[in-house]
Short mmCIF file of C-alpha atoms and ligand atoms in Angstrom, two decimals:
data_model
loop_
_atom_site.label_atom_id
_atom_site.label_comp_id
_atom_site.label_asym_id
_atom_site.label_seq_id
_atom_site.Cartn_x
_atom_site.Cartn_y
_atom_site.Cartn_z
CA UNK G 10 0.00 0.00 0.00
CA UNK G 11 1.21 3.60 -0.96
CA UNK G 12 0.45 6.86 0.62
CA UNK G 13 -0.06 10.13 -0.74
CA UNK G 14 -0.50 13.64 1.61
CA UNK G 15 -1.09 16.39 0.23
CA UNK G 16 -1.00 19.74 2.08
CA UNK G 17 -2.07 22.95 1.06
CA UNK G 18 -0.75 25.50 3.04
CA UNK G 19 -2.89 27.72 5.05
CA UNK G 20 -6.27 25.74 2.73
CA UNK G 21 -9.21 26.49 5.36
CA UNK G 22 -10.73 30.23 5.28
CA UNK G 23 -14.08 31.27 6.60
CA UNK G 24 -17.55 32.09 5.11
CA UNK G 25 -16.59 35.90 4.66
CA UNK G 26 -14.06 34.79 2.41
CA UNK G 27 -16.42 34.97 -0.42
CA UNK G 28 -20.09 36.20 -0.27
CA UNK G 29 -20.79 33.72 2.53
CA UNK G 30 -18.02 30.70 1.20
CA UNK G 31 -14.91 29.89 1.78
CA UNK G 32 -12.48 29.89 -1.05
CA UNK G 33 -12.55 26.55 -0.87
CA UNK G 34 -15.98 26.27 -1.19
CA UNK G 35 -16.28 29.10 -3.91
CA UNK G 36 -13.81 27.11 -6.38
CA UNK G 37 -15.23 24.96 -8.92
CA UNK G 38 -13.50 21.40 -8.29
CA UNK G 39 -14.94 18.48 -10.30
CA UNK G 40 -11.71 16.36 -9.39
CA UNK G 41 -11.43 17.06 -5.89
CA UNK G 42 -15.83 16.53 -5.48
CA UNK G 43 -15.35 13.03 -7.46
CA UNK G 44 -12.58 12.29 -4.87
CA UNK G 45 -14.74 13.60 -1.94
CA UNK G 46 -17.11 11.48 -3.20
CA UNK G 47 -15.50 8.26 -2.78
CA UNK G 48 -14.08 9.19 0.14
CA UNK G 49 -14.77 10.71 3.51
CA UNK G 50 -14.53 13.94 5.26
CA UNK G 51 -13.40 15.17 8.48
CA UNK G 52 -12.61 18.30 10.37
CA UNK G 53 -9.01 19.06 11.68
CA UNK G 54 -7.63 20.84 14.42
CA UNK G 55 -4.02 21.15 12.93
CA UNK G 56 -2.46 21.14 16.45
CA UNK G 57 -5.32 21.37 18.99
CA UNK G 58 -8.62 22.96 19.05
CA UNK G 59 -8.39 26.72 20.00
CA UNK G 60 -4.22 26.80 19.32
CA UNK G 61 -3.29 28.94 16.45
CA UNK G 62 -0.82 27.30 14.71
CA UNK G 63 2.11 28.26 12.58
CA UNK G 64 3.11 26.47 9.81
CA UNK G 65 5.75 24.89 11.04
CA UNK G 66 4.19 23.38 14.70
CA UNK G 67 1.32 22.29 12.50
CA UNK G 68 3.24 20.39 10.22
CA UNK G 69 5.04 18.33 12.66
CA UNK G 70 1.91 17.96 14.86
CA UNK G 71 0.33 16.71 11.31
CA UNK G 72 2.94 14.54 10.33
CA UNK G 73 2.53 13.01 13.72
CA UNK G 74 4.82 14.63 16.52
CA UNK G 75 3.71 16.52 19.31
CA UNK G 76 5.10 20.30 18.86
CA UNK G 77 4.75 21.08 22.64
CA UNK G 78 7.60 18.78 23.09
CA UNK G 79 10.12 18.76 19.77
CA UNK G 80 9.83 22.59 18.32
CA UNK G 81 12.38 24.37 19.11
CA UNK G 82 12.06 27.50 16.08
CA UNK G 83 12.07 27.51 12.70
CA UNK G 84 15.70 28.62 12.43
CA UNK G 85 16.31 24.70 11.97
CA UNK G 86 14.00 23.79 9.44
CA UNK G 87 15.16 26.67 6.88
CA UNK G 88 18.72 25.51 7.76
CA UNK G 89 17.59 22.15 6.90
CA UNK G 90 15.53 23.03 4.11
CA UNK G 91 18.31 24.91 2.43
CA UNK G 92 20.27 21.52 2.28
CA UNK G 93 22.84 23.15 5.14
CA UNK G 94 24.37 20.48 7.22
CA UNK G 95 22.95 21.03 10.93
CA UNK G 96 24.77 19.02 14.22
CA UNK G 97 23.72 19.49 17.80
CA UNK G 98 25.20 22.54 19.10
CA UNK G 99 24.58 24.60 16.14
CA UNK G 100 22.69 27.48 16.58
CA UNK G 101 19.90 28.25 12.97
CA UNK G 102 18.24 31.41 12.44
CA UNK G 103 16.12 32.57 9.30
CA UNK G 104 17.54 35.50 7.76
CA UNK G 105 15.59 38.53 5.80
CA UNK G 106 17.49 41.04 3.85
CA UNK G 107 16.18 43.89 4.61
CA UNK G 108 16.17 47.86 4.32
CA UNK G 109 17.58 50.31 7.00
CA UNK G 110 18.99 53.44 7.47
CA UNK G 111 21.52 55.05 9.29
CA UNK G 112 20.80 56.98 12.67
CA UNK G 113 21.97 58.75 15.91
CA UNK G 114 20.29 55.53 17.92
CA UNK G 115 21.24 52.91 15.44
CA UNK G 116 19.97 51.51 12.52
CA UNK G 117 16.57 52.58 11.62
CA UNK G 118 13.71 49.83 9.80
CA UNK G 119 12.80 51.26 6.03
CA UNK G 120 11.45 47.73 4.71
CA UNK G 121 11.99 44.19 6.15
CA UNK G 122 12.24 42.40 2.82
CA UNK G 123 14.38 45.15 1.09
CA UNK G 124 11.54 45.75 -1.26
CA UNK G 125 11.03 42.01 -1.94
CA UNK G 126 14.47 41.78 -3.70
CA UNK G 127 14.11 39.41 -6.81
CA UNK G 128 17.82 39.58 -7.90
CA UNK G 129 21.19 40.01 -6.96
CA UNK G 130 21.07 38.11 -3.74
CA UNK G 131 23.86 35.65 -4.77
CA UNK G 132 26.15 38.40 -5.09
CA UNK G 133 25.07 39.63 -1.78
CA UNK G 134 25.46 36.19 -0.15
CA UNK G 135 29.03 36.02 -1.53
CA UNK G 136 29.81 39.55 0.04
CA UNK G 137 28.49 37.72 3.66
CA UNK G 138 31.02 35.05 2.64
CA UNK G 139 33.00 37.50 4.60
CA UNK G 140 30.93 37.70 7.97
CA UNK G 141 33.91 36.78 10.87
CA UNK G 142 33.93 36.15 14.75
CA UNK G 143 36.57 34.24 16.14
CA UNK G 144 36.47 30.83 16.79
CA UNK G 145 32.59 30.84 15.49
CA UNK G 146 31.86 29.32 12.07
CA UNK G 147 29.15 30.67 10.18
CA UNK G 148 27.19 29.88 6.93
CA UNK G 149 24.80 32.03 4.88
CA UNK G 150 22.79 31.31 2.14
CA UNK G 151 20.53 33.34 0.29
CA UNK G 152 17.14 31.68 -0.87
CA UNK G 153 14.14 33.34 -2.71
CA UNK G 154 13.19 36.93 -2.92
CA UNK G 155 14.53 38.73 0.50
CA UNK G 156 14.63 35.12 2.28
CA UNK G 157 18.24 33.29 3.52
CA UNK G 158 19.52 30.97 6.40
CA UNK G 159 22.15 31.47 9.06
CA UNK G 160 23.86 29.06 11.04
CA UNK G 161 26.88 29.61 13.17
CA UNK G 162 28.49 26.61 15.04
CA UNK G 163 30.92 26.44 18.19
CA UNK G 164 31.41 25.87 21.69
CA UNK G 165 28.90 26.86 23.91
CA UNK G 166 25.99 28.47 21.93
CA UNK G 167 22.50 28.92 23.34
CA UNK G 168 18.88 28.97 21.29
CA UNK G 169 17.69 31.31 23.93
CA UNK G 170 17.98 34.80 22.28
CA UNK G 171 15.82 37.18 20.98
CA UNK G 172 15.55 38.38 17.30
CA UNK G 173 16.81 41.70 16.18
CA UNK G 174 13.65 42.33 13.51
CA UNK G 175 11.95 44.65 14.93
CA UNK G 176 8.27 43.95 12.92
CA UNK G 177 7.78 47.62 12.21
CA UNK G 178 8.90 49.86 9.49
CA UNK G 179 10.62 53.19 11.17
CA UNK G 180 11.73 51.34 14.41
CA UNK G 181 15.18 50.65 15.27
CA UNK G 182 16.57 47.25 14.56
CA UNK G 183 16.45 45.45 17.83
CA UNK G 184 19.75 44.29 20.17
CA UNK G 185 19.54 40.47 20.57
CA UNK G 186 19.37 39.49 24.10
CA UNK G 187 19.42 36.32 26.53
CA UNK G 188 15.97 35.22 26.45
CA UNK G 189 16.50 32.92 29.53
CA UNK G 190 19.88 32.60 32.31
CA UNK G 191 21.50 29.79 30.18
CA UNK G 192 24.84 29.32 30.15
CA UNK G 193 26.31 30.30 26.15
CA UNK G 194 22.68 32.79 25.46
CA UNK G 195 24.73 36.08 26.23
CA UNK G 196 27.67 34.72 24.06
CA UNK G 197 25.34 33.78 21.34
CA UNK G 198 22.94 37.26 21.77
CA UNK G 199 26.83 38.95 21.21
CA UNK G 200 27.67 37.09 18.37
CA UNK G 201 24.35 38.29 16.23
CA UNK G 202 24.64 42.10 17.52
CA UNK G 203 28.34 41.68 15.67
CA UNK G 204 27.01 39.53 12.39
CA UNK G 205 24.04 42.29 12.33
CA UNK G 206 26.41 44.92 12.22
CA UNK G 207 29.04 43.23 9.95
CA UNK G 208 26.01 42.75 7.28
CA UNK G 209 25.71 46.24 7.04
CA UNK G 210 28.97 47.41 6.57
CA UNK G 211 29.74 44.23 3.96
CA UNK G 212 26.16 45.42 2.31
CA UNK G 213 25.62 49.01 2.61
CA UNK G 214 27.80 49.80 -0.62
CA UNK G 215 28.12 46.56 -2.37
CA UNK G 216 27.64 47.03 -5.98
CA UNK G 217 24.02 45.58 -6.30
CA UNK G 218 22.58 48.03 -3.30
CA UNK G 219 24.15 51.18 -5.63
CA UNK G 220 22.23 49.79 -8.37
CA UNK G 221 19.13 48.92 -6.73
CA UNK G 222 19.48 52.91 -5.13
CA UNK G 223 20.02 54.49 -8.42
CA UNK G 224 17.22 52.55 -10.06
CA UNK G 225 14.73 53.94 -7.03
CA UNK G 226 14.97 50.86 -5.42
CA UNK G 227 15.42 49.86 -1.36
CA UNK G 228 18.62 48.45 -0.67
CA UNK G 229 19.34 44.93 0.78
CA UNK G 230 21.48 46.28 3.07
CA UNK G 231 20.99 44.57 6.65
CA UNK G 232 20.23 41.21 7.15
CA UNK G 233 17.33 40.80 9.96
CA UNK G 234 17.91 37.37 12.18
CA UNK G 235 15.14 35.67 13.92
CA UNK G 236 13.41 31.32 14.67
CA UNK G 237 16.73 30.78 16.88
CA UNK G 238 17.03 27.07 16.74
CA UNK G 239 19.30 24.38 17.38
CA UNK G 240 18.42 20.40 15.74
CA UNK G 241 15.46 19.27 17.73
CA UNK G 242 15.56 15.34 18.34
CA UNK G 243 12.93 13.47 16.09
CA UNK G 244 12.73 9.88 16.05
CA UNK G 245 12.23 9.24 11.77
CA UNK G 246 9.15 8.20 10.85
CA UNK G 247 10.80 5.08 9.08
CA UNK G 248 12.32 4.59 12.41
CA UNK G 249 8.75 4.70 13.79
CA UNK G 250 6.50 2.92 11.34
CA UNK G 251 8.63 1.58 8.83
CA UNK G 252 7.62 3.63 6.08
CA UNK G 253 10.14 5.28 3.68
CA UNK G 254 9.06 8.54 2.42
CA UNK G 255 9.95 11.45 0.18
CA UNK G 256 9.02 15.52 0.58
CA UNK G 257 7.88 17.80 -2.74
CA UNK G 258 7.94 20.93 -1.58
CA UNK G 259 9.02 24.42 -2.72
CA UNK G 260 9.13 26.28 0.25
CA UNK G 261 12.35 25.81 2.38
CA UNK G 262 10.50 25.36 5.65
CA UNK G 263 8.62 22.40 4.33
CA UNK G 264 11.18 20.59 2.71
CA UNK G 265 13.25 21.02 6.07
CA UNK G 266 10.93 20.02 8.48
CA UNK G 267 10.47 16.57 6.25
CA UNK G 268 14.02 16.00 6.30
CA UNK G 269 14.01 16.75 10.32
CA UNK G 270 11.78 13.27 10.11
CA UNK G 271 13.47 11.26 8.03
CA UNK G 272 11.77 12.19 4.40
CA UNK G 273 14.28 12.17 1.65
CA UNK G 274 14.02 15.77 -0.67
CA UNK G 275 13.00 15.14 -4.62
CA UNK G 276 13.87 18.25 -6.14
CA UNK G 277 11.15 19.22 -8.90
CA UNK G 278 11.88 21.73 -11.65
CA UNK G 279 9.35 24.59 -11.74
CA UNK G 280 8.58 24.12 -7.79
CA UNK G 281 8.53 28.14 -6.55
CA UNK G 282 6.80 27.80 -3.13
CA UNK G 283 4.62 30.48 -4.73
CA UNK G 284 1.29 31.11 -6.20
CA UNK G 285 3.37 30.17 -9.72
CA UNK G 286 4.47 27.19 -8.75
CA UNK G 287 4.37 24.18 -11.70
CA UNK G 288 1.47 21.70 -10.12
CA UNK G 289 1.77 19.65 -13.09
CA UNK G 290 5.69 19.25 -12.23
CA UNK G 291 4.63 18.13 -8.68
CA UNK G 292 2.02 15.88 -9.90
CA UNK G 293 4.24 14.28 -12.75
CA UNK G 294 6.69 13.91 -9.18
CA UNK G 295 4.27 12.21 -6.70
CA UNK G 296 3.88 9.49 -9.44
CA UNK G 297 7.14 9.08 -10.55
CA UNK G 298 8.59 8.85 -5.91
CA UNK G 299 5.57 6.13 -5.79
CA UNK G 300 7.41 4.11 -7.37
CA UNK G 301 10.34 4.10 -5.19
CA UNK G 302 8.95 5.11 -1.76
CA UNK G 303 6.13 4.34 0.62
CA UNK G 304 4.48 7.74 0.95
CA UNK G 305 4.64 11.09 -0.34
CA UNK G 306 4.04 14.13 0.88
CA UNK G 307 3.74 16.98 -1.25
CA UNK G 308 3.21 21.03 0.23
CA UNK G 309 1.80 23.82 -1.53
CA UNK G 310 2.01 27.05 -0.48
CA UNK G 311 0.06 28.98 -2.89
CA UNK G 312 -2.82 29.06 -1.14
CA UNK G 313 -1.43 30.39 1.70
CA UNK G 314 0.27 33.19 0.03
CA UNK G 315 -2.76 34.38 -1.19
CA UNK G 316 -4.27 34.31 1.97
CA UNK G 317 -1.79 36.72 3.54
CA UNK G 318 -1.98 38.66 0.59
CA UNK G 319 -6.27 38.86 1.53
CA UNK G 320 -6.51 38.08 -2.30
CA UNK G 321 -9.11 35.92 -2.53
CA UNK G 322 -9.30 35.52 -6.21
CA UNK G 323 -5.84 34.41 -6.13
CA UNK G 324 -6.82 31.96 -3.58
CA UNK G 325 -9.76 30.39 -5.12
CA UNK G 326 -7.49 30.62 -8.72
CA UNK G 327 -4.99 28.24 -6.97
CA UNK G 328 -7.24 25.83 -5.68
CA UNK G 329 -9.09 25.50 -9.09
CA UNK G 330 -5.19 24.82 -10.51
CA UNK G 331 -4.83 22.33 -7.94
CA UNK G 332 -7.94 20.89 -9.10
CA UNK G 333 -7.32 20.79 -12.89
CA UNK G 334 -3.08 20.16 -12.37
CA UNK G 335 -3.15 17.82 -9.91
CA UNK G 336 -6.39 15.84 -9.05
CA UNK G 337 -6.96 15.17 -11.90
CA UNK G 338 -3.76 13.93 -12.87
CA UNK G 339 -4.08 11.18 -9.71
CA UNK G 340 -7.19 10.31 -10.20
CA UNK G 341 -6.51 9.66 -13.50
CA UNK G 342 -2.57 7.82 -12.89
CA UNK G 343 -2.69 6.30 -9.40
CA UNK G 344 -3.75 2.68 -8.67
CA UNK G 345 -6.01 3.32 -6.28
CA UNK G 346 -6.20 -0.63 -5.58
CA UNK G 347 -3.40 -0.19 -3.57
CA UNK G 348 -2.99 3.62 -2.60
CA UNK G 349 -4.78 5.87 0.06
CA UNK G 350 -4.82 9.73 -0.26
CA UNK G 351 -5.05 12.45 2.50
CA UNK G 352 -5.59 15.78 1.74
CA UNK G 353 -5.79 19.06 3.83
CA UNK G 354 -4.14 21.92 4.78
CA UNK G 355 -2.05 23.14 8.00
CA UNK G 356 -4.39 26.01 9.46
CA UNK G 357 -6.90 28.83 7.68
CA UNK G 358 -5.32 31.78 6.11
CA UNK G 359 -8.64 33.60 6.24
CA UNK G 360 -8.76 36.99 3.68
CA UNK G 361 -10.67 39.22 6.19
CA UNK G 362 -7.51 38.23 8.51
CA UNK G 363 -4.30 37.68 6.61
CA UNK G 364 -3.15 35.30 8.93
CA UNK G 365 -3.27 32.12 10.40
CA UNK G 366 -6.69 31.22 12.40
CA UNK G 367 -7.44 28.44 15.03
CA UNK G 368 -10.94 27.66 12.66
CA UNK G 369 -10.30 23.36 12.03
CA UNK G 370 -9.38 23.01 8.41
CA UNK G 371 -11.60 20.72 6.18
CA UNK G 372 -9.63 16.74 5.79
CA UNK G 373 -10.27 14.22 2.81
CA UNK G 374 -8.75 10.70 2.85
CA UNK G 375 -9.70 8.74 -0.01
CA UNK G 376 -8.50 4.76 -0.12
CA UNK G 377 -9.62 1.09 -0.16
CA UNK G 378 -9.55 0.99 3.47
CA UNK G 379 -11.84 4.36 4.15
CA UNK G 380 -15.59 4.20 4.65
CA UNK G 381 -17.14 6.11 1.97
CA UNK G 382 -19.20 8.98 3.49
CA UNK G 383 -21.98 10.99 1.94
CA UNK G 384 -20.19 13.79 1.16
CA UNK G 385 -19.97 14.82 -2.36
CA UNK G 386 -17.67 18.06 -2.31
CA UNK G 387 -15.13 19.32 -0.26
CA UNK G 388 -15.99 22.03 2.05
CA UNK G 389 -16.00 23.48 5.48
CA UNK G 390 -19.56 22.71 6.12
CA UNK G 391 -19.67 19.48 4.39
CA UNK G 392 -16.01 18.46 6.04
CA UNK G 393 -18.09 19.31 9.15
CA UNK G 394 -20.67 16.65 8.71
CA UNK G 395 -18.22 14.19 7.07
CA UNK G 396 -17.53 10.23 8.57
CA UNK G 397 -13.77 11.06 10.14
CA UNK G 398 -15.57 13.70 12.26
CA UNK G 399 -13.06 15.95 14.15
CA UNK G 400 -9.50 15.15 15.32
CA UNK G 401 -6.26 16.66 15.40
CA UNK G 402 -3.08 16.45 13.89
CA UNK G 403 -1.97 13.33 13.32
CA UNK G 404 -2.80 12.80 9.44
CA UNK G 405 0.40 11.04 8.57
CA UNK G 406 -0.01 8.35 11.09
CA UNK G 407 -3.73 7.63 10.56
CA UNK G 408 -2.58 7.62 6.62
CA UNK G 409 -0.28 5.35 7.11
CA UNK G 410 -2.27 3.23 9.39
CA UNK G 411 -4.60 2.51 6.39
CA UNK G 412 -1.80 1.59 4.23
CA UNK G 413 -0.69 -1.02 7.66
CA UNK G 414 2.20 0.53 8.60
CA UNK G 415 1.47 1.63 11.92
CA UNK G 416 2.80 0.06 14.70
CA UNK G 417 0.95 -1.91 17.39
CA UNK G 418 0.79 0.37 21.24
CA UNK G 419 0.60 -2.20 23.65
CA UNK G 420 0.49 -6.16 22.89
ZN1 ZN M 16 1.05 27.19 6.87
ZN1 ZN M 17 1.13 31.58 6.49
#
């Protein structure tokens, strides 16, 4: 038996989404109803009920861990998800460039994703080639648009500082501090006041911030550190159940919080971690890792995007690709003899809101071994009604359980 999840980030919304639907609801999905309809619906509290989640507790608590007890930022998972090598001791942060300027009190917030930079950042990572504390090794790399990953790695570094972005245009950048009496925190909180400052003088007149400033654009100029991390200990799900899977994903996060469980990374041409992603790449993917794996899990993040972005158009537009580029392709190219399906998505990214929500998120698993429901279409209010009824977290497991792979509690 073969898995398949499939998350769409940030999928539930509300009924003020659209004239009384959610964009879920709103989108026209013949491939996702005929699915629905030989499946069953449920309702899922990503983490808990009432706990707001972000998207990267929720997709541990989904794949089956509990967050309360592994998470220790996201630093890690873009580390991870950048294909850095991480070892225990090593301290991860995600990095933003960003815009500041100079001021009497320090320096001063003009845009936190340097005017969502879309080129150049390879020469600006190379500049921060240069970043140097003694006896502290540190790696930078540059990802999309304004996004990167730190990690610095030596004796006696702590998790427990605070980040130096501020959340606020015009405010100063902040002064990382302890966050808690630990032995190595004040070290560590040192060590990122220095890189903070070292990434502006390396980036304040490299050649691509002169451009971007003549062309009447922001400067990357600063880079912005926050998610202080170090590796948190996960058992692999292989380890666990057996299973060997693989991650599609386009968004660094994703593809580093698989790999903190054991997935193995397929790379897919096309795969943006945007609203432009290629679906039919991913699809074309999840067929062609069936063939060598157990399960697959595949993210999208479109969704979510567009949620934050209160676009709802853009939301419903992504679903109804999802629908057409991939749906359609499984049901049309999986043997579903032998393969169960779970799809959902880690939280609502409602448009009146533009953020996450603790609202459950509509769930469909669709298999030999799942009772058929009544439901028809995918939906909150349908989901609501639907045979798996309302649960949290824990869709990996209970997908692989169908395909037999979970282990036995107790004798
Ligand atoms: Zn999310
Ligand atoms: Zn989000």
């Amino acid at each position: 038996m073969k898995g398949i999840l499939i998350i769409a980030d940030g999928l539930g919304g509300r009924p003020t989404d659209m004239n009384g639907n959610t964009c879920l609801e709103a989108a026209d999905t013949p491939y996702l109803d005929a699915l629905a309809t030989r499946g069953a619906l449920g309702l899922l509290d990503p983490i808990g009920p009432g706990i707001r989640p972000g998207s990267d507790t929720a997709h541990l608590s989904l794949l089956g861990y509990d967050p309360y007890k592994v998470y220790t930022g996201r630093g890690v998972f873009e580390c991870l998800g950048m294909g850095m090598d991480v070892q225990a001791g090593d301290i991860c942060f995600r990095a933003n460039f960003a815009s500041v300027e100079p001021s009497q009190e320090g320096l001063r917030l003009l845009d936190r994703r340097a005017g969502r930079i879309n080129e150049g950042q390879k020469e600006l990572e190379q500049a921060l080639q240069a970043l140097a504390i003694p006896g502290i090794e540190i790696e930078f790399l540059a990802s999309t648009q304004h996004r990167g990953a730190l990690r610095i790695r030596g004796e006696g570094l702590s998790r427990f500082v605070s980040e130096t972005d501020p959340h606020e245009t015009g405010a100063l950048l902040h002064e990382s501090r302890p966050t808690q009496d630990e032995a190595g925190a004040e070290k560590t909180a040192e060590i990122i006041n220095q890189i903070t400052q070292q990434s502006y003088e390396l980036l304040k007149d490299h050649p691509v911030n002169r451009k971007r400033i003549a062309e009447g654009e922001l400067p990357a100029n600063v880079m912005l550190l926050r998610g202080a991390a170090n590796c948190p200990v996960l058992p692999s799900i292989e380890s666990i159940t057996g299973a060997r899977g693989a991650v599609i994903a386009g968004g660094a996060l994703y593809r580093g919080v698989a790999e903190a469980c054991g997935m193995t990374y397929l790379p897919v041409a096309g795969a943006t971690g945007g609203l432009d992603t290629n679906i039919r790449a991913k699809a074309n993917a999840i067929l062609e890792a069936l063939k060598s794996y157990d399960y697959v899990f595949c993210h999208l993040k479109g969704t979510d995007n567009a949620g934050h972005d209160r676009n709802a158009q853009d939301k419903r537009a992504f679903i109804e690709r999802m629908d057409r580029e991939l749906f359609k392709i499984l049901i049309e190219q999986v043997n579903w003899e032998s393969t169960h399906l779970a799809f959902t998505g880690d939280h609502c990214t409602p448009i009146d809101f533009g953020d996450h929500t603790v609202d459950p998120v509509p769930v469909l698993f669709v298999g030999p071994s799942i009772p058929r429901d009544p439901s028809t279409t995918i939906g909150i209010r349908v989901a609501g009604q639907g045979g798996l009824g309302r649960f949290s977290g824990r869709v990996l497991p209970m997908l692989l359980g169908y395909c037999n792979w979970a282990p036995k509690f107790g004798s």
